[in-house]
Amino acid sequence: MKILIDISKKCIQGGSRRAYEDRLSACLKSSAENLDSLEQEIDALKVFLETADFSHLRAAYPALAGGVENQALLHYSEGTGFEIEAAGEIIPVRLSSK
């Protein structure tokens, strides 16, 4: 699954939170045919927001700190987990130790 995240004004965490909220809102307004796809994206974004080490991502990859790259593409697979495509590179997502 791939989810587009706008990071032109917010960091990867804020952009992901906004993408999550947008999909929740769309889910309430959506027809039944789009619901399954939206629910999968909502679930993936929720897990990403709860488990990603955002401090590390912002510090190690300036493009994810916001304002540099317009968009990031969040890749999710149950087998490989999360990766972010931004600024021409694929960035592995480290999980937080909370």
Tab-separated table of N, CA and C in Angstrom:
chain	number	residue	atom	x	y	z
A	1	MET	N	0.844	-1.165	0.000
A	1	MET	CA	0.000	0.000	0.000
A	1	MET	C	0.895	1.234	0.000
A	2	LYS	N	0.467	2.255	-0.722
A	2	LYS	CA	1.194	3.518	-0.787
A	2	LYS	C	0.242	4.650	-0.420
A	3	ILE	N	0.724	5.536	0.453
A	3	ILE	CA	-0.097	6.655	0.921
A	3	ILE	C	0.698	7.943	0.720
A	4	LEU	N	0.122	8.881	-0.003
A	4	LEU	CA	0.759	10.169	-0.258
A	4	LEU	C	0.588	11.079	0.956
A	5	ILE	N	1.699	11.692	1.390
A	5	ILE	CA	1.678	12.569	2.563
A	5	ILE	C	2.287	13.918	2.186
A	6	ASP	N	1.568	14.984	2.448
A	6	ASP	CA	2.042	16.340	2.173
A	6	ASP	C	2.935	16.792	3.326
A	7	ILE	N	4.198	17.058	3.012
A	7	ILE	CA	5.119	17.537	4.052
A	7	ILE	C	5.703	18.901	3.685
A	8	SER	N	4.976	19.654	2.862
A	8	SER	CA	5.486	20.960	2.462
A	8	SER	C	5.403	21.983	3.589
A	9	LYS	N	4.424	21.841	4.482
A	9	LYS	CA	4.276	22.798	5.580
A	9	LYS	C	4.454	22.157	6.944
A	10	LYS	N	4.428	20.830	6.986
A	10	LYS	CA	4.550	20.108	8.256
A	10	LYS	C	5.589	19.015	8.107
A	11	CYS	N	6.098	18.553	9.226
A	11	CYS	CA	7.040	17.439	9.203
A	11	CYS	C	6.293	16.146	8.883
A	12	ILE	N	7.011	15.060	8.781
A	12	ILE	CA	6.400	13.779	8.439
A	12	ILE	C	5.342	13.365	9.464
A	13	GLN	N	5.550	13.688	10.717
A	13	GLN	CA	4.571	13.332	11.746
A	13	GLN	C	3.285	14.152	11.577
A	14	GLY	N	3.424	15.453	11.430
A	14	GLY	CA	2.256	16.315	11.243
A	14	GLY	C	1.529	16.022	9.937
A	15	GLY	N	2.290	15.778	8.878
A	15	GLY	CA	1.684	15.435	7.596
A	15	GLY	C	0.937	14.116	7.652
A	16	SER	N	1.498	13.159	8.380
A	16	SER	CA	0.848	11.852	8.533
A	16	SER	C	-0.424	11.977	9.356
A	17	ARG	N	-0.362	12.793	10.395
A	17	ARG	CA	-1.549	13.024	11.222
A	17	ARG	C	-2.658	13.665	10.378
A	18	ARG	N	-2.268	14.618	9.544
A	18	ARG	CA	-3.249	15.278	8.664
A	18	ARG	C	-3.837	14.277	7.665
A	19	ALA	N	-2.996	13.421	7.095
A	19	ALA	CA	-3.473	12.400	6.154
A	19	ALA	C	-4.445	11.449	6.850
A	20	TYR	N	-4.139	11.093	8.090
A	20	TYR	CA	-5.011	10.220	8.885
A	20	TYR	C	-6.372	10.890	9.107
A	21	GLU	N	-6.350	12.158	9.523
A	21	GLU	CA	-7.593	12.894	9.779
A	21	GLU	C	-8.411	13.076	8.501
A	22	ASP	N	-7.728	13.350	7.388
A	22	ASP	CA	-8.424	13.505	6.105
A	22	ASP	C	-9.127	12.213	5.702
A	23	ARG	N	-8.459	11.086	5.919
A	23	ARG	CA	-9.058	9.801	5.555
A	23	ARG	C	-10.214	9.430	6.482
A	24	LEU	N	-10.097	9.782	7.760
A	24	LEU	CA	-11.224	9.553	8.673
A	24	LEU	C	-12.448	10.336	8.210
A	25	SER	N	-12.237	11.580	7.853
A	25	SER	CA	-13.326	12.427	7.373
A	25	SER	C	-13.913	11.874	6.077
A	26	ALA	N	-13.045	11.461	5.165
A	26	ALA	CA	-13.508	10.901	3.893
A	26	ALA	C	-14.273	9.604	4.108
A	27	CYS	N	-13.866	8.841	5.097
A	27	CYS	CA	-14.520	7.567	5.403
A	27	CYS	C	-15.977	7.801	5.807
A	28	LEU	N	-16.219	8.860	6.537
A	28	LEU	CA	-17.579	9.178	6.970
A	28	LEU	C	-18.464	9.621	5.807
A	29	LYS	N	-17.844	10.167	4.768
A	29	LYS	CA	-18.587	10.679	3.621
A	29	LYS	C	-18.579	9.716	2.434
A	30	SER	N	-17.827	8.635	2.535
A	30	SER	CA	-17.558	7.768	1.395
A	30	SER	C	-18.663	6.764	1.112
A	31	SER	N	-18.707	6.358	-0.139
A	31	SER	CA	-19.623	5.283	-0.528
A	31	SER	C	-19.012	3.948	-0.108
A	32	ALA	N	-19.808	2.927	-0.071
A	32	ALA	CA	-19.367	1.605	0.389
A	32	ALA	C	-18.233	1.045	-0.456
A	33	GLU	N	-18.168	1.396	-1.733
A	33	GLU	CA	-17.132	0.841	-2.605
A	33	GLU	C	-15.738	1.370	-2.276
A	34	ASN	N	-15.629	2.561	-1.743
A	34	ASN	CA	-14.330	3.129	-1.380
A	34	ASN	C	-13.948	2.839	0.066
A	35	LEU	N	-14.870	2.346	0.835
A	35	LEU	CA	-14.683	2.196	2.274
A	35	LEU	C	-13.541	1.257	2.646
A	36	ASP	N	-13.426	0.129	1.975
A	36	ASP	CA	-12.398	-0.851	2.319
A	36	ASP	C	-10.993	-0.274	2.157
A	37	SER	N	-10.762	0.403	1.046
A	37	SER	CA	-9.459	1.014	0.788
A	37	SER	C	-9.140	2.091	1.829
A	38	LEU	N	-10.115	2.933	2.132
A	38	LEU	CA	-9.915	3.981	3.134
A	38	LEU	C	-9.627	3.389	4.509
A	39	GLU	N	-10.350	2.342	4.880
A	39	GLU	CA	-10.134	1.712	6.185
A	39	GLU	C	-8.733	1.124	6.292
A	40	GLN	N	-8.234	0.544	5.208
A	40	GLN	CA	-6.877	-0.004	5.219
A	40	GLN	C	-5.849	1.108	5.392
A	41	GLU	N	-6.041	2.218	4.701
A	41	GLU	CA	-5.121	3.349	4.839
A	41	GLU	C	-5.187	3.939	6.248
A	42	ILE	N	-6.387	4.050	6.802
A	42	ILE	CA	-6.548	4.565	8.166
A	42	ILE	C	-5.817	3.672	9.157
A	43	ASP	N	-5.991	2.367	9.024
A	43	ASP	CA	-5.314	1.425	9.925
A	43	ASP	C	-3.800	1.536	9.810
A	44	ALA	N	-3.289	1.622	8.577
A	44	ALA	CA	-1.843	1.729	8.372
A	44	ALA	C	-1.305	3.031	8.959
A	45	LEU	N	-1.997	4.135	8.710
A	45	LEU	CA	-1.551	5.422	9.252
A	45	LEU	C	-1.593	5.433	10.775
A	46	LYS	N	-2.592	4.806	11.355
A	46	LYS	CA	-2.687	4.741	12.820
A	46	LYS	C	-1.486	3.998	13.401
A	47	VAL	N	-1.154	2.857	12.816
A	47	VAL	CA	0.007	2.085	13.280
A	47	VAL	C	1.287	2.897	13.085
A	48	PHE	N	1.416	3.557	11.939
A	48	PHE	CA	2.590	4.379	11.661
A	48	PHE	C	2.731	5.491	12.700
A	49	LEU	N	1.644	6.196	12.982
A	49	LEU	CA	1.682	7.286	13.959
A	49	LEU	C	2.002	6.795	15.370
A	50	GLU	N	1.570	5.599	15.695
A	50	GLU	CA	1.798	5.054	17.039
A	50	GLU	C	3.179	4.435	17.217
A	51	THR	N	3.833	4.029	16.129
A	51	THR	CA	5.059	3.243	16.291
A	51	THR	C	6.324	3.847	15.693
A	52	ALA	N	6.213	4.772	14.765
A	52	ALA	CA	7.410	5.310	14.112
A	52	ALA	C	8.206	6.204	15.059
A	53	ASP	N	9.517	6.183	14.899
A	53	ASP	CA	10.414	7.036	15.678
A	53	ASP	C	10.581	8.355	14.912
A	54	PHE	N	9.666	9.282	15.133
A	54	PHE	CA	9.644	10.524	14.372
A	54	PHE	C	10.833	11.427	14.687
A	55	SER	N	11.318	11.412	15.899
A	55	SER	CA	12.501	12.214	16.242
A	55	SER	C	13.688	11.782	15.397
A	56	HIS	N	13.876	10.488	15.279
A	56	HIS	CA	14.971	9.956	14.456
A	56	HIS	C	14.768	10.324	12.985
A	57	LEU	N	13.556	10.158	12.483
A	57	LEU	CA	13.293	10.462	11.075
A	57	LEU	C	13.589	11.922	10.753
A	58	ARG	N	13.141	12.840	11.609
A	58	ARG	CA	13.383	14.270	11.365
A	58	ARG	C	14.862	14.616	11.466
A	59	ALA	N	15.554	14.015	12.427
A	59	ALA	CA	16.973	14.327	12.622
A	59	ALA	C	17.852	13.727	11.525
A	60	ALA	N	17.563	12.507	11.133
A	60	ALA	CA	18.414	11.809	10.166
A	60	ALA	C	18.110	12.189	8.717
A	61	TYR	N	16.903	12.632	8.449
A	61	TYR	CA	16.487	12.934	7.078
A	61	TYR	C	15.831	14.312	7.039
A	62	PRO	N	16.610	15.368	6.772
A	62	PRO	CA	16.084	16.735	6.782
A	62	PRO	C	14.859	16.937	5.882
A	63	ALA	N	14.749	16.171	4.808
A	63	ALA	CA	13.589	16.311	3.920
A	63	ALA	C	12.287	15.987	4.643
A	64	LEU	N	12.361	15.205	5.722
A	64	LEU	CA	11.158	14.821	6.463
A	64	LEU	C	10.825	15.796	7.586
A	65	ALA	N	11.666	16.815	7.767
A	65	ALA	CA	11.437	17.798	8.824
A	65	ALA	C	10.411	18.851	8.410
A	66	GLY	N	10.010	18.839	7.143
A	66	GLY	CA	8.988	19.763	6.665
A	66	GLY	C	9.567	20.944	5.929
A	67	GLY	N	8.836	21.433	4.963
A	67	GLY	CA	9.213	22.624	4.237
A	67	GLY	C	10.191	22.427	3.098
A	68	VAL	N	10.772	21.249	2.943
A	68	VAL	CA	11.769	21.034	1.896
A	68	VAL	C	11.158	20.298	0.710
A	69	GLU	N	10.675	19.132	0.953
A	69	GLU	CA	10.061	18.279	-0.076
A	69	GLU	C	8.552	18.476	-0.006
A	70	ASN	N	7.901	18.561	-1.139
A	70	ASN	CA	6.456	18.785	-1.140
A	70	ASN	C	5.657	17.595	-0.653
A	71	GLN	N	6.091	16.394	-1.046
A	71	GLN	CA	5.324	15.210	-0.696
A	71	GLN	C	6.247	14.052	-0.366
A	72	ALA	N	5.725	13.152	0.435
A	72	ALA	CA	6.412	11.897	0.732
A	72	ALA	C	5.421	10.783	0.437
A	73	LEU	N	5.944	9.639	0.097
A	73	LEU	CA	5.098	8.486	-0.175
A	73	LEU	C	5.403	7.430	0.878
A	74	LEU	N	4.406	7.116	1.679
A	74	LEU	CA	4.547	6.106	2.722
A	74	LEU	C	4.208	4.754	2.118
A	75	HIS	N	5.169	3.843	2.156
A	75	HIS	CA	4.964	2.477	1.667
A	75	HIS	C	4.711	1.592	2.880
A	76	TYR	N	3.704	0.728	2.782
A	76	TYR	CA	3.442	-0.212	3.869
A	76	TYR	C	3.156	-1.592	3.308
A	77	SER	N	3.827	-2.563	3.899
A	77	SER	CA	3.591	-3.965	3.579
A	77	SER	C	3.665	-4.736	4.886
A	78	GLU	N	2.765	-5.682	5.080
A	78	GLU	CA	2.792	-6.461	6.318
A	78	GLU	C	4.109	-7.210	6.467
A	79	GLY	N	4.725	-7.588	5.360
A	79	GLY	CA	5.984	-8.324	5.417
A	79	GLY	C	7.187	-7.454	5.738
A	80	THR	N	7.241	-6.257	5.165
A	80	THR	CA	8.422	-5.407	5.331
A	80	THR	C	8.199	-4.208	6.239
A	81	GLY	N	6.977	-3.904	6.586
A	81	GLY	CA	6.694	-2.756	7.443
A	81	GLY	C	6.630	-1.470	6.639
A	82	PHE	N	7.112	-0.380	7.240
A	82	PHE	CA	7.010	0.945	6.633
A	82	PHE	C	8.332	1.399	6.033
A	83	GLU	N	8.228	2.088	4.906
A	83	GLU	CA	9.329	2.820	4.293
A	83	GLU	C	8.737	4.120	3.768
A	84	ILE	N	9.585	5.137	3.674
A	84	ILE	CA	9.138	6.428	3.158
A	84	ILE	C	9.978	6.766	1.940
A	85	GLU	N	9.317	7.181	0.883
A	85	GLU	CA	10.004	7.641	-0.310
A	85	GLU	C	9.911	9.164	-0.334
A	86	ALA	N	11.068	9.815	-0.243
A	86	ALA	CA	11.108	11.282	-0.249
A	86	ALA	C	12.481	11.742	-0.705
A	87	ALA	N	12.523	12.870	-1.360
A	87	ALA	CA	13.776	13.471	-1.812
A	87	ALA	C	14.625	12.479	-2.603
A	88	GLY	N	13.973	11.632	-3.375
A	88	GLY	CA	14.688	10.704	-4.238
A	88	GLY	C	15.294	9.496	-3.563
A	89	GLU	N	14.940	9.231	-2.328
A	89	GLU	CA	15.475	8.047	-1.656
A	89	GLU	C	14.385	7.297	-0.904
A	90	ILE	N	14.664	6.033	-0.644
A	90	ILE	CA	13.773	5.190	0.148
A	90	ILE	C	14.342	5.150	1.564
A	91	ILE	N	13.538	5.541	2.523
A	91	ILE	CA	13.978	5.673	3.914
A	91	ILE	C	13.299	4.601	4.760
A	92	PRO	N	14.083	3.735	5.394
A	92	PRO	CA	13.472	2.745	6.288
A	92	PRO	C	12.949	3.436	7.543
A	93	VAL	N	11.849	2.955	8.063
A	93	VAL	CA	11.248	3.562	9.252
A	93	VAL	C	11.622	2.747	10.475
A	94	ARG	N	12.345	3.402	11.373
A	94	ARG	CA	12.704	2.781	12.648
A	94	ARG	C	11.543	2.974	13.614
A	95	LEU	N	11.239	1.925	14.366
A	95	LEU	CA	10.152	2.009	15.338
A	95	LEU	C	10.655	2.622	16.629
A	96	SER	N	9.793	3.357	17.308
A	96	SER	CA	10.190	3.989	18.567
A	96	SER	C	10.296	2.932	19.654
A	97	SER	N	11.037	3.251	20.672
A	97	SER	CA	11.258	2.292	21.768
A	97	SER	C	10.347	2.569	22.951
A	98	LYS	N	9.213	3.206	22.718
A	98	LYS	CA	8.270	3.544	23.790
A	98	LYS	C	7.705	2.314	24.430
